[in-house]
Amino acid sequence: MSASTLAPLAESTATRVARNLLRSRELAIVIVLALIVLVATTRRSSFLLSADGWRDTLLAPSILLLLAVGQMVVVVTRNVDLSVGSTLGIAAYVTGKIFVANPDTPVIVVFLAGLGVGAVVGALNGLLVTVFRVPALVITLGTMYVLRGALTHEVGSERMNAQDFPAHFEKLGTQQVLTIPVLTIIALVVVAAVGYYLHTARGGRELYAIGSDPDAADLYGLPSARRVFGAFVLCGALAGLAGVFSAARYATAFSGTGSGIELQAVAAVVIGGVAIFGGSGTVWGAAIGAFLLVTINRALPILGISEFWQGAVVGALIIGSIVLDRVLSIRRTHKLIEARDHA
């Protein structure tokens, strides 16, 4: 086949890729994120152009980034995990306790401990959801309160501060490689690994199928219970890892650590284009949604917008994302019906 014959095909493929890129939700979110950073930097150059500003722009979203990735995997199966904030708090407290008991504990051991604590919580949630068929919203709301209550009872008014954490662990919270924070690098590696799994592995594709139509997935013979259980374990493990990140980033742990961040994780996922009804969305979208949320919270005070309107802006983004998802879903359904009628 001659080169001239292949040229139209290559051009058609390139055009199709460009069209899909321009229509992607992720690109739209990136553009909004870039505009917010540009406006904030114009008002105050230190927002991005200073050493601290650049570091904070990349470092601040790292904790929410992990939570959003785990939440995305659960949401895509048509479930939700509201216990991630409490899991984060417990993992941060366990991290502090380990270092209090032995300040020379290797950092890798603390990371594994955080992952383990989170995985246990995720396994409990997954077991209750898949075996007892209780809605995930109810189960994880319950575990959120139980874990927070247990943490409050155990910690009380105690607060672990910088002196309770060894210097090498504290340094991890600000350490950089080629001006990129280490915690951000780890979070991005997690995003890449989970994204690769979802889009290349059979198990990842099955998660989307389960979220699209759970009944059809069961009839087709997919291991729905096992996949959903695994999604909750992964979500919990990443929340535990986020707890270690929190301890390193802020060098503190107390009963309120992570309180309320579970709603931010869900918001990041929804804003990132992951359908709250399951079956569609990408890890990249959830990650960009996390960056957008944190950047908005940092930028709006610089723009002179009050705290009330900061919350209103985030709420408007969530509502707009859900409405857009429903509109796109209805349009896809109509196109499928038209295609079937014309066939």
XYZ file of C-alpha atoms in Angstrom:
343
model
C 0.000 0.000 0.000
C 1.476 3.365 -1.063
C 2.178 6.296 1.228
C -0.396 8.371 -0.631
C -3.040 5.758 0.193
C -2.131 5.803 3.876
C -2.078 9.605 4.137
C -5.871 10.135 4.238
C -6.211 7.361 6.825
C -3.514 8.930 9.028
C -5.101 12.327 8.644
C -8.498 10.922 9.540
C -7.076 9.247 12.673
C -5.309 12.441 13.728
C -8.474 14.442 13.190
C -10.487 11.967 15.244
C -7.983 12.084 18.104
C -7.983 15.891 18.046
C -11.787 15.986 18.041
C -12.004 13.608 21.013
C -9.415 15.662 22.895
C -11.302 18.889 22.315
C -14.516 17.265 23.550
C -12.948 15.760 26.672
C -14.047 16.974 30.083
C -10.467 16.731 31.313
C -9.262 19.346 28.828
C -12.019 21.733 29.885
C -11.028 21.331 33.548
C -7.362 21.908 32.711
C -8.280 25.131 30.900
C -10.326 26.347 33.899
C -7.449 25.432 36.233
C -4.944 27.286 34.054
C -7.162 30.381 33.933
C -7.541 30.429 37.735
C -3.773 30.111 38.203
C -3.178 32.850 35.591
C -5.614 35.303 37.176
C -4.345 34.642 40.711
C -0.728 35.001 39.589
C -1.581 38.255 37.838
C -3.054 39.610 41.071
C -0.204 38.277 43.204
C 2.898 36.993 41.414
C 4.036 34.992 44.438
C 1.007 32.706 43.999
C 2.950 30.708 41.413
C 6.218 32.433 40.551
C 7.862 32.319 43.981
C 9.621 29.188 45.251
C 7.010 28.674 47.970
C 4.133 29.431 45.599
C 5.285 26.866 43.047
C 5.857 24.282 45.765
C 2.448 24.846 47.361
C 0.668 24.711 43.993
C 2.005 21.191 43.504
C 2.156 20.022 47.124
C -1.169 21.248 48.519
C -3.337 18.939 46.344
C -1.236 15.794 47.013
C -3.374 14.530 49.928
C -6.694 15.166 48.183
C -5.216 13.646 45.027
C -4.820 10.251 46.725
C -8.321 10.402 48.192
C -9.832 11.387 44.835
C -8.151 8.490 43.028
C -9.440 5.961 45.548
C -12.885 7.542 45.580
C -13.015 7.475 41.792
C -12.471 3.710 41.711
C -15.378 3.237 44.134
C -17.687 5.756 42.450
C -17.175 4.183 39.032
C -18.773 1.005 40.467
C -21.849 3.052 41.458
C -20.827 3.280 45.143
C -19.273 5.888 47.417
C -16.947 5.856 50.435
C -17.600 8.551 53.034
C -15.202 7.066 55.584
C -11.971 8.172 53.888
C -11.579 11.272 56.082
C -11.811 9.241 59.284
C -9.473 6.625 57.822
C -6.984 9.382 57.030
C -7.206 10.652 60.619
C -6.590 7.207 62.120
C -3.640 6.549 59.792
C -2.095 9.910 60.716
C -2.493 9.114 64.411
C -1.000 5.637 63.977
C 1.926 7.238 62.142
C 2.569 9.521 65.095
C 2.264 6.660 67.592
C 4.797 4.579 65.669
C 7.349 7.363 65.751
C 6.685 8.102 69.422
C 7.383 4.439 70.203
C 10.457 4.297 67.966
C 11.770 7.506 66.346
C 14.204 5.481 64.224
C 11.433 3.607 62.413
C 12.166 3.573 58.643
C 9.788 5.735 56.633
C 8.846 2.809 54.396
C 7.505 0.975 57.463
C 5.244 3.935 58.274
C 3.979 4.047 54.699
C 3.190 0.334 54.798
C 1.447 0.763 58.160
C -0.735 3.543 56.739
C -1.616 1.442 53.717
C -2.418 -1.500 55.988
C -4.670 0.487 58.328
C -6.570 1.923 55.390
C -6.862 -1.435 53.642
C -8.424 -2.982 56.762
C -11.053 -0.229 56.912
C -11.687 -0.577 53.184
C -12.047 -4.344 53.528
C -14.625 -3.855 56.287
C -16.627 -1.464 54.132
C -16.352 -3.732 51.107
C -17.429 -6.772 53.089
C -20.530 -5.053 54.457
C -21.486 -3.671 51.050
C -20.938 -6.832 48.997
C -22.011 -9.537 51.450
C -24.887 -7.865 53.262
C -26.003 -5.806 50.253
C -26.332 -2.638 52.327
C -26.055 0.613 50.314
C -22.495 1.962 50.428
C -23.740 5.420 51.399
C -25.255 4.019 54.601
C -22.363 1.708 55.463
C -19.576 4.226 54.930
C -21.512 6.969 56.706
C -21.724 4.634 59.678
C -18.051 3.664 59.600
C -17.149 7.339 59.230
C -18.843 8.157 62.526
C -17.632 5.006 64.284
C -14.016 5.597 63.299
C -14.167 9.295 64.147
C -15.711 8.499 67.516
C -13.061 5.870 68.244
C -10.321 8.303 67.252
C -11.765 11.059 69.433
C -12.069 8.660 72.379
C -8.496 7.422 71.961
C -6.859 10.778 71.306
C -9.060 13.079 73.388
C -7.448 16.494 73.633
C -4.012 15.059 72.877
C -2.256 16.562 69.899
C 0.900 15.234 68.310
C 3.177 18.034 67.198
C 6.436 18.438 65.326
C 8.539 17.256 68.267
C 6.802 13.863 68.079
C 7.975 13.264 64.517
C 11.634 12.671 63.575
C 13.366 15.267 61.411
C 13.819 12.920 58.440
C 10.065 12.323 58.305
C 9.191 16.010 58.626
C 11.605 16.808 55.810
C 9.603 14.484 53.563
C 6.740 16.980 53.739
C 8.748 19.663 51.949
C 11.496 17.693 50.179
C 11.713 18.240 46.413
C 13.231 16.562 43.380
C 13.905 18.983 40.522
C 11.562 21.514 42.231
C 8.738 18.931 42.385
C 7.691 17.874 45.911
C 8.342 14.205 46.738
C 4.792 13.731 48.047
C 3.409 15.024 44.747
C 5.637 12.651 42.795
C 4.400 9.693 44.853
C 0.776 10.790 44.376
C 1.249 11.133 40.605
C 2.823 7.678 40.430
C -0.277 6.314 42.185
C -2.512 8.158 39.694
C -0.567 6.707 36.764
C -0.602 3.165 38.176
C -4.346 3.157 38.923
C -5.146 4.805 35.592
C -3.072 2.234 33.716
C -4.820 -0.614 35.521
C -8.320 0.721 34.863
C -7.741 1.155 31.150
C -5.609 -1.887 30.336
C -6.415 -4.671 32.807
C -9.480 -6.849 32.556
C -10.350 -6.116 36.194
C -10.314 -2.387 35.512
C -12.648 -2.686 32.547
C -14.965 -4.873 34.602
C -15.271 -2.107 37.205
C -16.710 0.162 34.504
C -19.056 -2.571 33.326
C -20.317 -3.155 36.861
C -20.986 0.546 37.339
C -22.729 0.898 33.989
C -25.247 -1.865 34.692
C -24.793 -4.027 37.832
C -27.612 -6.430 36.875
C -26.222 -6.997 33.397
C -22.741 -7.524 34.868
C -24.125 -10.237 37.153
C -25.988 -11.916 34.280
C -22.808 -11.848 32.191
C -20.984 -13.627 35.006
C -18.607 -10.855 36.076
C -17.222 -11.222 39.637
C -19.056 -8.091 40.777
C -18.733 -8.678 44.532
C -15.006 -9.342 44.317
C -14.358 -6.302 42.128
C -16.387 -3.957 44.343
C -14.659 -5.373 47.428
C -11.284 -4.706 45.807
C -12.336 -1.146 44.945
C -13.150 -0.432 48.585
C -9.863 -1.970 49.762
C -7.928 0.213 47.312
C -9.883 3.311 48.357
C -9.199 2.611 52.034
C -5.505 1.888 51.415
C -5.050 5.189 49.576
C -6.874 7.015 52.390
C -4.413 5.432 54.826
C -1.518 6.552 52.624
C -3.037 10.036 52.591
C -2.950 9.937 56.405
C 0.807 9.381 56.297
C 1.055 12.251 53.798
C -0.919 14.471 56.177
C 1.391 13.670 59.099
C 4.449 14.425 56.959
C 2.979 17.585 55.423
C 1.713 19.209 58.623
C 3.753 17.374 61.296
C 0.666 17.019 63.454
C -2.101 14.551 64.255
C -5.176 15.056 66.424
C -8.771 13.880 66.726
C -9.996 16.228 63.997
C -7.402 15.316 61.369
C -9.108 14.688 58.031
C -12.544 15.784 59.214
C -14.650 16.936 56.263
C -12.138 16.009 53.581
C -14.293 13.073 52.458
C -16.749 15.540 50.911
C -13.894 17.279 49.103
C -12.833 13.911 47.671
C -16.330 13.253 46.330
C -16.462 16.812 44.966
C -13.120 16.381 43.185
C -14.345 13.172 41.565
C -17.634 14.697 40.391
C -15.996 17.895 39.139
C -13.423 15.749 37.360
C -16.127 14.237 35.146
C -16.662 10.907 36.911
C -20.357 10.038 36.719
C -21.837 9.822 40.215
C -24.140 7.104 38.832
C -21.119 4.984 37.910
C -19.745 3.500 34.726
C -17.759 6.401 33.289
C -14.942 8.767 34.124
C -11.167 8.678 34.390
C -8.565 8.799 37.116
C -6.988 11.740 35.296
C -10.231 13.677 35.553
C -10.474 12.993 39.304
C -6.843 14.062 39.754
C -7.373 17.304 37.837
C -10.556 17.886 39.844
C -8.499 17.611 43.047
C -5.976 20.141 41.739
C -8.806 22.461 40.702
C -10.547 22.317 44.087
C -7.393 23.017 46.099
C -6.263 25.746 43.702
C -9.660 27.458 43.916
C -9.456 27.473 47.714
C -5.992 29.045 47.504
C -6.835 31.526 44.756
C -10.214 32.952 45.768
C -8.936 34.778 48.903
C -6.312 36.440 46.694
C -9.114 37.588 44.402
C -10.899 39.120 47.398
C -13.754 36.606 47.471
C -15.194 35.842 50.903
C -15.213 32.393 52.494
C -18.968 32.082 51.921
C -18.585 32.570 48.188
C -15.670 30.132 48.104
C -18.065 27.408 49.212
C -20.692 28.668 46.792
C -18.257 28.442 43.875
C -17.372 24.839 44.734
C -21.065 23.981 45.132
C -21.857 25.533 41.750
C -19.094 23.472 40.152
C -20.505 20.266 41.637
C -24.074 21.043 40.534
C -22.895 22.065 37.083
C -20.855 18.867 36.711
C -23.795 16.634 37.667
C -26.179 18.497 35.345
C -23.654 18.268 32.502
C -23.239 14.522 33.086
C -27.009 14.001 32.876
C -27.301 16.107 29.732
C -24.477 14.205 28.036
C -25.975 10.890 29.135
C -29.381 11.796 27.678
C -27.773 12.911 24.410
C -25.846 9.642 24.137
C -29.040 7.681 24.769
C -30.902 9.599 22.053
C -28.058 9.036 19.567
C -28.082 5.306 20.279
C -31.857 5.181 19.749
C -31.539 7.098 16.473
C -28.746 4.807 15.286
C -30.839 1.741 16.147
C -33.890 3.121 14.326
C -31.863 3.931 11.210
C -30.194 0.514 11.166
